[in-house]
Structure formats: structure tokens, C-alpha cells
PDB file of C-alpha atoms and ligand atoms in Angstrom:
ATOM      1  CA  MET A  19     -16.683 -60.585  91.267  1.00  0.00           C
ATOM      2  CA  LYS A  20     -19.797 -61.456  93.100  1.00  0.00           C
ATOM      3  CA  GLY A  21     -22.382 -64.145  93.368  1.00  0.00           C
ATOM      4  CA  GLN A  22     -22.316 -67.840  93.503  1.00  0.00           C
ATOM      5  CA  ALA A  23     -19.197 -69.616  92.184  1.00  0.00           C
ATOM      6  CA  GLU A  24     -19.231 -73.319  91.175  1.00  0.00           C
ATOM      7  CA  ASN A  25     -16.180 -74.368  93.536  1.00  0.00           C
ATOM      8  CA  GLU A  26     -17.296 -72.250  96.419  1.00  0.00           C
ATOM      9  CA  GLY A  27     -16.497 -74.036  99.634  1.00  0.00           C
ATOM     10  CA  GLU A  28     -14.402 -76.674  98.018  1.00  0.00           C
ATOM     11  CA  GLY A  29     -11.373 -75.181  99.405  1.00  0.00           C
ATOM     12  CA  ALA A  30      -8.266 -74.667  97.509  1.00  0.00           C
ATOM     13  CA  LYS A  31      -5.376 -75.379  99.675  1.00  0.00           C
ATOM     14  CA  GLY A  32      -2.013 -75.207  97.967  1.00  0.00           C
ATOM     15  CA  VAL A  33      -3.238 -73.188  94.924  1.00  0.00           C
ATOM     16  CA  GLY A  34      -0.220 -71.681  93.138  1.00  0.00           C
ATOM     17  CA  ILE A  35       0.573 -68.756  90.984  1.00  0.00           C
ATOM     18  CA  GLU A  36       0.993 -70.935  88.002  1.00  0.00           C
ATOM     19  CA  GLU A  37      -2.275 -72.414  88.207  1.00  0.00           C
ATOM     20  CA  LEU A  38      -4.019 -68.945  88.492  1.00  0.00           C
ATOM     21  CA  LYS A  39      -1.841 -67.813  85.657  1.00  0.00           C
ATOM     22  CA  LYS A  40      -3.179 -70.679  83.491  1.00  0.00           C
ATOM     23  CA  LYS A  41      -6.793 -70.271  84.557  1.00  0.00           C
ATOM     24  CA  MET A  42      -6.687 -66.327  83.551  1.00  0.00           C
ATOM     25  CA  ALA A  43      -4.976 -67.205  80.405  1.00  0.00           C
ATOM     26  CA  ASP A  44      -7.725 -69.792  79.612  1.00  0.00           C
ATOM     27  CA  PHE A  45     -10.546 -67.392  80.747  1.00  0.00           C
ATOM     28  CA  ALA A  46      -9.259 -64.481  78.452  1.00  0.00           C
ATOM     29  CA  LYS A  47      -8.580 -66.970  75.495  1.00  0.00           C
ATOM     30  CA  GLU A  48     -12.260 -68.338  75.673  1.00  0.00           C
ATOM     31  CA  ARG A  49     -13.667 -64.883  75.531  1.00  0.00           C
ATOM     32  CA  ASP A  50     -11.209 -63.634  72.962  1.00  0.00           C
ATOM     33  CA  TRP A  51     -10.081 -61.012  75.462  1.00  0.00           C
ATOM     34  CA  ASP A  52      -6.334 -61.308  74.903  1.00  0.00           C
ATOM     35  CA  GLN A  53      -6.669 -58.256  72.657  1.00  0.00           C
ATOM     36  CA  PHE A  54      -8.014 -56.326  75.821  1.00  0.00           C
ATOM     37  CA  HIS A  55      -5.496 -57.832  78.313  1.00  0.00           C
ATOM     38  CA  THR A  56      -2.713 -55.336  77.506  1.00  0.00           C
ATOM     39  CA  PRO A  57      -0.241 -54.176  80.172  1.00  0.00           C
ATOM     40  CA  ARG A  58      -1.755 -50.895  80.712  1.00  0.00           C
ATOM     41  CA  ASN A  59      -5.408 -52.086  80.700  1.00  0.00           C
ATOM     42  CA  LEU A  60      -4.539 -54.648  83.164  1.00  0.00           C
ATOM     43  CA  LEU A  61      -2.782 -52.095  85.411  1.00  0.00           C
ATOM     44  CA  LEU A  62      -5.815 -49.850  85.236  1.00  0.00           C
ATOM     45  CA  ALA A  63      -8.037 -52.797  86.154  1.00  0.00           C
ATOM     46  CA  LEU A  64      -5.814 -53.828  89.099  1.00  0.00           C
ATOM     47  CA  VAL A  65      -5.866 -50.207  90.459  1.00  0.00           C
ATOM     48  CA  GLY A  66      -9.715 -50.266  90.094  1.00  0.00           C
ATOM     49  CA  GLU A  67      -9.907 -53.337  92.138  1.00  0.00           C
ATOM     50  CA  VAL A  68      -7.701 -52.063  94.712  1.00  0.00           C
ATOM     51  CA  GLY A  69      -9.984 -49.041  95.024  1.00  0.00           C
ATOM     52  CA  GLU A  70     -13.092 -51.581  95.476  1.00  0.00           C
ATOM     53  CA  LEU A  71     -10.976 -53.186  98.124  1.00  0.00           C
ATOM     54  CA  SER A  72     -10.269 -50.076  99.977  1.00  0.00           C
ATOM     55  CA  GLU A  73     -13.937 -49.144  99.802  1.00  0.00           C
ATOM     56  CA  ILE A  74     -14.627 -52.281 101.961  1.00  0.00           C
ATOM     57  CA  PHE A  75     -12.403 -50.746 104.850  1.00  0.00           C
ATOM     58  CA  GLN A  76     -13.388 -47.070 104.099  1.00  0.00           C
ATOM     59  CA  TRP A  77     -14.683 -45.258 107.310  1.00  0.00           C
ATOM     60  CA  LYS A  78     -14.624 -48.403 109.397  1.00  0.00           C
ATOM     61  CA  GLY A  79     -11.584 -47.135 111.405  1.00  0.00           C
ATOM     62  CA  GLU A  80      -8.956 -49.594 112.541  1.00  0.00           C
ATOM     63  CA  VAL A  81     -10.482 -53.248 112.596  1.00  0.00           C
ATOM     64  CA  PRO A  82      -9.051 -56.117 114.603  1.00  0.00           C
ATOM     65  CA  ARG A  83      -7.175 -58.931 112.981  1.00  0.00           C
ATOM     66  CA  GLY A  84      -9.226 -61.929 111.730  1.00  0.00           C
ATOM     67  CA  LEU A  85     -12.297 -59.495 111.393  1.00  0.00           C
ATOM     68  CA  PRO A  86     -14.241 -61.035 114.303  1.00  0.00           C
ATOM     69  CA  ASP A  87     -17.136 -58.733 114.123  1.00  0.00           C
ATOM     70  CA  TRP A  88     -17.688 -58.921 110.197  1.00  0.00           C
ATOM     71  CA  GLU A  89     -20.685 -60.850 108.956  1.00  0.00           C
ATOM     72  CA  GLU A  90     -19.906 -63.754 106.502  1.00  0.00           C
ATOM     73  CA  LYS A  91     -21.191 -61.849 103.495  1.00  0.00           C
ATOM     74  CA  GLU A  92     -18.809 -59.126 104.164  1.00  0.00           C
ATOM     75  CA  LYS A  93     -15.929 -61.414 104.525  1.00  0.00           C
ATOM     76  CA  LEU A  94     -17.112 -63.210 101.229  1.00  0.00           C
ATOM     77  CA  HIS A  95     -17.083 -59.813  99.542  1.00  0.00           C
ATOM     78  CA  LEU A  96     -13.653 -59.096 100.821  1.00  0.00           C
ATOM     79  CA  GLY A  97     -12.440 -62.313  99.560  1.00  0.00           C
ATOM     80  CA  GLU A  98     -13.779 -61.556  96.086  1.00  0.00           C
ATOM     81  CA  GLU A  99     -12.063 -58.072  95.894  1.00  0.00           C
ATOM     82  CA  LEU A 100      -8.838 -59.552  97.138  1.00  0.00           C
ATOM     83  CA  SER A 101      -9.171 -62.150  94.480  1.00  0.00           C
ATOM     84  CA  ASP A 102      -9.785 -59.552  91.621  1.00  0.00           C
ATOM     85  CA  VAL A 103      -6.572 -57.796  92.746  1.00  0.00           C
ATOM     86  CA  LEU A 104      -4.633 -60.891  92.875  1.00  0.00           C
ATOM     87  CA  LEU A 105      -5.867 -62.250  89.401  1.00  0.00           C
ATOM     88  CA  TYR A 106      -5.130 -58.937  87.674  1.00  0.00           C
ATOM     89  CA  LEU A 107      -1.669 -58.885  89.289  1.00  0.00           C
ATOM     90  CA  VAL A 108      -1.009 -62.529  88.017  1.00  0.00           C
ATOM     91  CA  ARG A 109      -2.240 -61.862  84.717  1.00  0.00           C
ATOM     92  CA  LEU A 110      -0.467 -58.485  84.382  1.00  0.00           C
ATOM     93  CA  SER A 111       2.961 -60.224  85.356  1.00  0.00           C
ATOM     94  CA  ASP A 112       2.134 -63.061  82.728  1.00  0.00           C
ATOM     95  CA  ILE A 113       1.647 -60.595  80.117  1.00  0.00           C
ATOM     96  CA  CYS A 114       4.662 -58.456  80.955  1.00  0.00           C
ATOM     97  CA  GLY A 115       6.690 -61.702  80.777  1.00  0.00           C
ATOM     98  CA  ILE A 116       7.581 -61.581  84.582  1.00  0.00           C
ATOM     99  CA  ASP A 117       7.746 -64.698  86.621  1.00  0.00           C
ATOM    100  CA  LEU A 118       6.012 -63.566  89.645  1.00  0.00           C
ATOM    101  CA  GLY A 119       6.842 -66.310  91.888  1.00  0.00           C
ATOM    102  CA  LYS A 120      10.434 -66.050  91.184  1.00  0.00           C
ATOM    103  CA  ALA A 121      10.415 -62.186  91.561  1.00  0.00           C
ATOM    104  CA  ALA A 122       8.587 -62.358  94.689  1.00  0.00           C
ATOM    105  CA  LEU A 123      11.074 -64.860  96.279  1.00  0.00           C
ATOM    106  CA  ARG A 124      13.993 -62.509  95.007  1.00  0.00           C
ATOM    107  CA  LYS A 125      12.128 -59.391  96.607  1.00  0.00           C
ATOM    108  CA  LEU A 126      11.732 -61.315  99.755  1.00  0.00           C
ATOM    109  CA  GLU A 127      15.561 -61.919  99.987  1.00  0.00           C
ATOM    110  CA  LEU A 128      16.226 -58.261  99.105  1.00  0.00           C
ATOM    111  CA  ASN A 129      13.672 -57.195 101.789  1.00  0.00           C
ATOM    112  CA  ALA A 130      15.531 -59.490 104.348  1.00  0.00           C
ATOM    113  CA  ILE A 131      18.981 -57.883 103.486  1.00  0.00           C
ATOM    114  CA  LYS A 132      17.519 -54.324 103.419  1.00  0.00           C
ATOM    115  CA  TYR A 133      15.809 -54.843 106.868  1.00  0.00           C
ATOM    116  CA  PRO A 134      18.119 -57.059 109.085  1.00  0.00           C
ATOM    117  CA  VAL A 135      16.475 -58.428 112.028  1.00  0.00           C
ATOM    118  CA  SER A 136      19.157 -56.872 114.123  1.00  0.00           C
ATOM    119  CA  LEU A 137      18.438 -53.499 113.162  1.00  0.00           C
ATOM    120  CA  CYS A 138      14.791 -53.746 112.806  1.00  0.00           C
ATOM    121  CA  LYS A 139      13.013 -56.145 115.415  1.00  0.00           C
ATOM    122  CA  GLY A 140      10.251 -54.318 117.004  1.00  0.00           C
ATOM    123  CA  SER A 141      10.435 -51.247 114.932  1.00  0.00           C
ATOM    124  CA  SER A 142       8.349 -50.468 112.071  1.00  0.00           C
ATOM    125  CA  LYS A 143      10.546 -47.598 110.850  1.00  0.00           C
ATOM    126  CA  LYS A 144      11.314 -47.164 107.149  1.00  0.00           C
ATOM    127  CA  LEU A 145      14.962 -47.975 106.079  1.00  0.00           C
ATOM    128  CA  THR A 146      15.611 -44.190 105.754  1.00  0.00           C
ATOM    129  CA  HIS A 147      14.592 -43.717 109.428  1.00  0.00           C
ATOM    130  CA  LEU A 148      16.796 -46.404 110.766  1.00  0.00           C
ATOM    131  CA  SER A 149      20.296 -45.535 112.006  1.00  0.00           C
ATOM    132  CA  LYS A 150      22.649 -46.288 109.179  1.00  0.00           C
ATOM    133  CA  SER A 151      25.498 -46.231 111.518  1.00  0.00           C
ATOM    134  CA  THR A 152      24.583 -49.714 112.543  1.00  0.00           C
ATOM    135  CA  THR A 153      24.487 -51.186 109.344  1.00  0.00           C
ATOM    136  CA  THR A 154      27.565 -52.693 107.821  1.00  0.00           C
ATOM    137  CA  THR A 155      26.436 -52.468 103.998  1.00  0.00           C
ATOM    138  CA  SER A 156      24.740 -49.703 102.243  1.00  0.00           C
ATOM    139  CA  SER A 157      21.484 -50.629 100.517  1.00  0.00           C
ATOM    140  CA  SER A 158      23.066 -49.786  97.022  1.00  0.00           C
ATOM    141  CA  GLU A 159      25.737 -52.286  97.731  1.00  0.00           C
ATOM    142  CA  ASN A 160      22.996 -54.893  98.533  1.00  0.00           C
ATOM    143  CA  GLY A 161      21.244 -54.121  95.304  1.00  0.00           C
ATOM    144  CA  VAL A 162      18.305 -52.660  97.030  1.00  0.00           C
ATOM    145  CA  THR A 163      17.098 -49.263  95.643  1.00  0.00           C
ATOM    146  CA  ASP A 164      16.416 -46.695  98.285  1.00  0.00           C
ATOM    147  CA  ASP A 165      13.357 -45.321  96.626  1.00  0.00           C
ATOM    148  CA  GLY A 166      11.455 -48.469  97.090  1.00  0.00           C
ATOM    149  CA  GLU A 167       8.702 -48.242  99.750  1.00  0.00           C
TER     150      GLU A 167
HETATM  151  N1  DCP B 218     -11.901 -57.772  81.002  1.00  0.00           N
HETATM  152  C1  DCP B 218     -11.894 -58.495  81.864  1.00  0.00           C
HETATM  153  C2  DCP B 218     -13.057 -58.199  82.629  1.00  0.00           C
HETATM  154  C3  DCP B 218     -13.015 -59.165  84.017  1.00  0.00           C
HETATM  155  N2  DCP B 218     -12.104 -59.992  84.191  1.00  0.00           N
HETATM  156  C4  DCP B 218     -11.949 -60.792  85.394  1.00  0.00           C
HETATM  157  C5  DCP B 218     -10.826 -60.500  86.295  1.00  0.00           C
HETATM  158  C6  DCP B 218     -11.525 -59.974  87.693  1.00  0.00           C
HETATM  159  O1  DCP B 218     -11.416 -61.157  88.567  1.00  0.00           O
HETATM  160  C7  DCP B 218     -12.904 -59.803  87.507  1.00  0.00           C
HETATM  161  C8  DCP B 218     -13.245 -58.464  87.341  1.00  0.00           C
HETATM  162  O2  DCP B 218     -14.775 -58.392  86.969  1.00  0.00           O
HETATM  163  P1  DCP B 218     -15.456 -56.975  86.893  1.00  0.00           P
HETATM  164  O3  DCP B 218     -14.771 -55.895  86.038  1.00  0.00           O
HETATM  165  O4  DCP B 218     -16.903 -57.400  86.709  1.00  0.00           O
HETATM  166  O5  DCP B 218     -15.412 -56.421  88.408  1.00  0.00           O
HETATM  167  P2  DCP B 218     -16.033 -57.008  89.835  1.00  0.00           P
HETATM  168  O6  DCP B 218     -16.147 -58.433  89.625  1.00  0.00           O
HETATM  169  O7  DCP B 218     -15.409 -56.407  90.885  1.00  0.00           O
HETATM  170  O8  DCP B 218     -17.475 -56.329  89.530  1.00  0.00           O
HETATM  171  P3  DCP B 218     -17.833 -55.091  90.031  1.00  0.00           P
HETATM  172  O9  DCP B 218     -16.846 -53.954  89.500  1.00  0.00           O
HETATM  173  O10 DCP B 218     -19.361 -54.819  89.266  1.00  0.00           O
HETATM  174  O11 DCP B 218     -18.131 -54.819  91.382  1.00  0.00           O
HETATM  175  O12 DCP B 218     -13.182 -60.482  86.162  1.00  0.00           O
HETATM  176  C9  DCP B 218     -10.965 -60.094  83.247  1.00  0.00           C
HETATM  177  O13 DCP B 218     -10.011 -60.931  83.557  1.00  0.00           O
HETATM  178  N3  DCP B 218     -10.847 -59.285  82.142  1.00  0.00           N
END
């Protein structure tokens, strides 16, 4: 999504998933686009936007946090592509009947169990590469699937 938006610069502190979900639902309804917002179509649109997001970073090498050397217009573009990904993700979840906020909170809890601070602090290694001898419970006991990245 490019160009000037009506509420640009207004700030949107505290915007939540429910609000985005409703706005996307209204956006689709007004245009009679519900017929196109099927799970598969939305997933493909989401992946396409992830591609557009990747293009922004392509060939730049690693960039410092906060992107201090980027021009404002580049950051604006980045915000647009991040938003496209978020909006399609929110819409896909809605259409699939998944409460994304609830699912994300549950996943955070699972992540914390899978990667206990005592085992992982200072290490970015995957679960499969961490010494299991120091864990007291297995991932399957925790309800965490080992195929998850
Ligand atoms: N059938 C559609 C088409 C668009 N959108 C919304 C969700 C995204 O936020 C944005 C995507 O629009 P574009 O497909 O035009 O993609 P871009 O904005 O990235 O434009 P471009 O691909 O030309 O860079 O619009 C939508 O909900 N449903």
C-alpha cells in the first residue's frame, strides 16, 4: 500500500487486533470482496506481501537496529509492507475462525516452556540443539511440537 493515507501521522498507540480485524472486515464488505477473501487467497496474498517486505532488505546486508541510515521514505515504505503482512494475517485468522490474540498469547506461553531461561539465556540455538539432559520435561510433555521452528 503506497501513497498518502488520511490518518497518516495521527499516531495509533494502543491499536489492537480486534480493531484491525473489524476494519479489514468492513473494507472487504464495502467492496463485496468477501467472495475473494478465502483462506487460500489470503494466504497467497500474505506470502506475496512477505516477498515485498523481503525485497526492501534484499542485498542490503545486515542493517543496524532502528535503521538509522534509512531515509524517511524508505521507512514509510517498510511500514506499509509490514502493515500489509499484518493485515492479511489478521484477515486470514479471522476468516479461519482463529482468535489470533488468544492464539498468540498461548503460543508465547508455549515458547516460554519450550525455551526456559535457565537453558537458553544468551544462546540462540534451536531446541533440538540444546542439551536435553538439562531439561526436566520433554517438549512433547509440554504440548510443544518439535517440528515447530
Ligand atoms: N483483494 C484485496 C486487495 C487488497 N487488500 C488490501 C490488504 C493489503 O493491505 C493491501 C494490498 O494491496 P495491493 O495488493 O495493492 O498491494 P500493495 O499495496 O503492496 O501494492 P503493490 O503490490 O502494487 O506494491 O490492500 C485486500 O484486503 N484485499
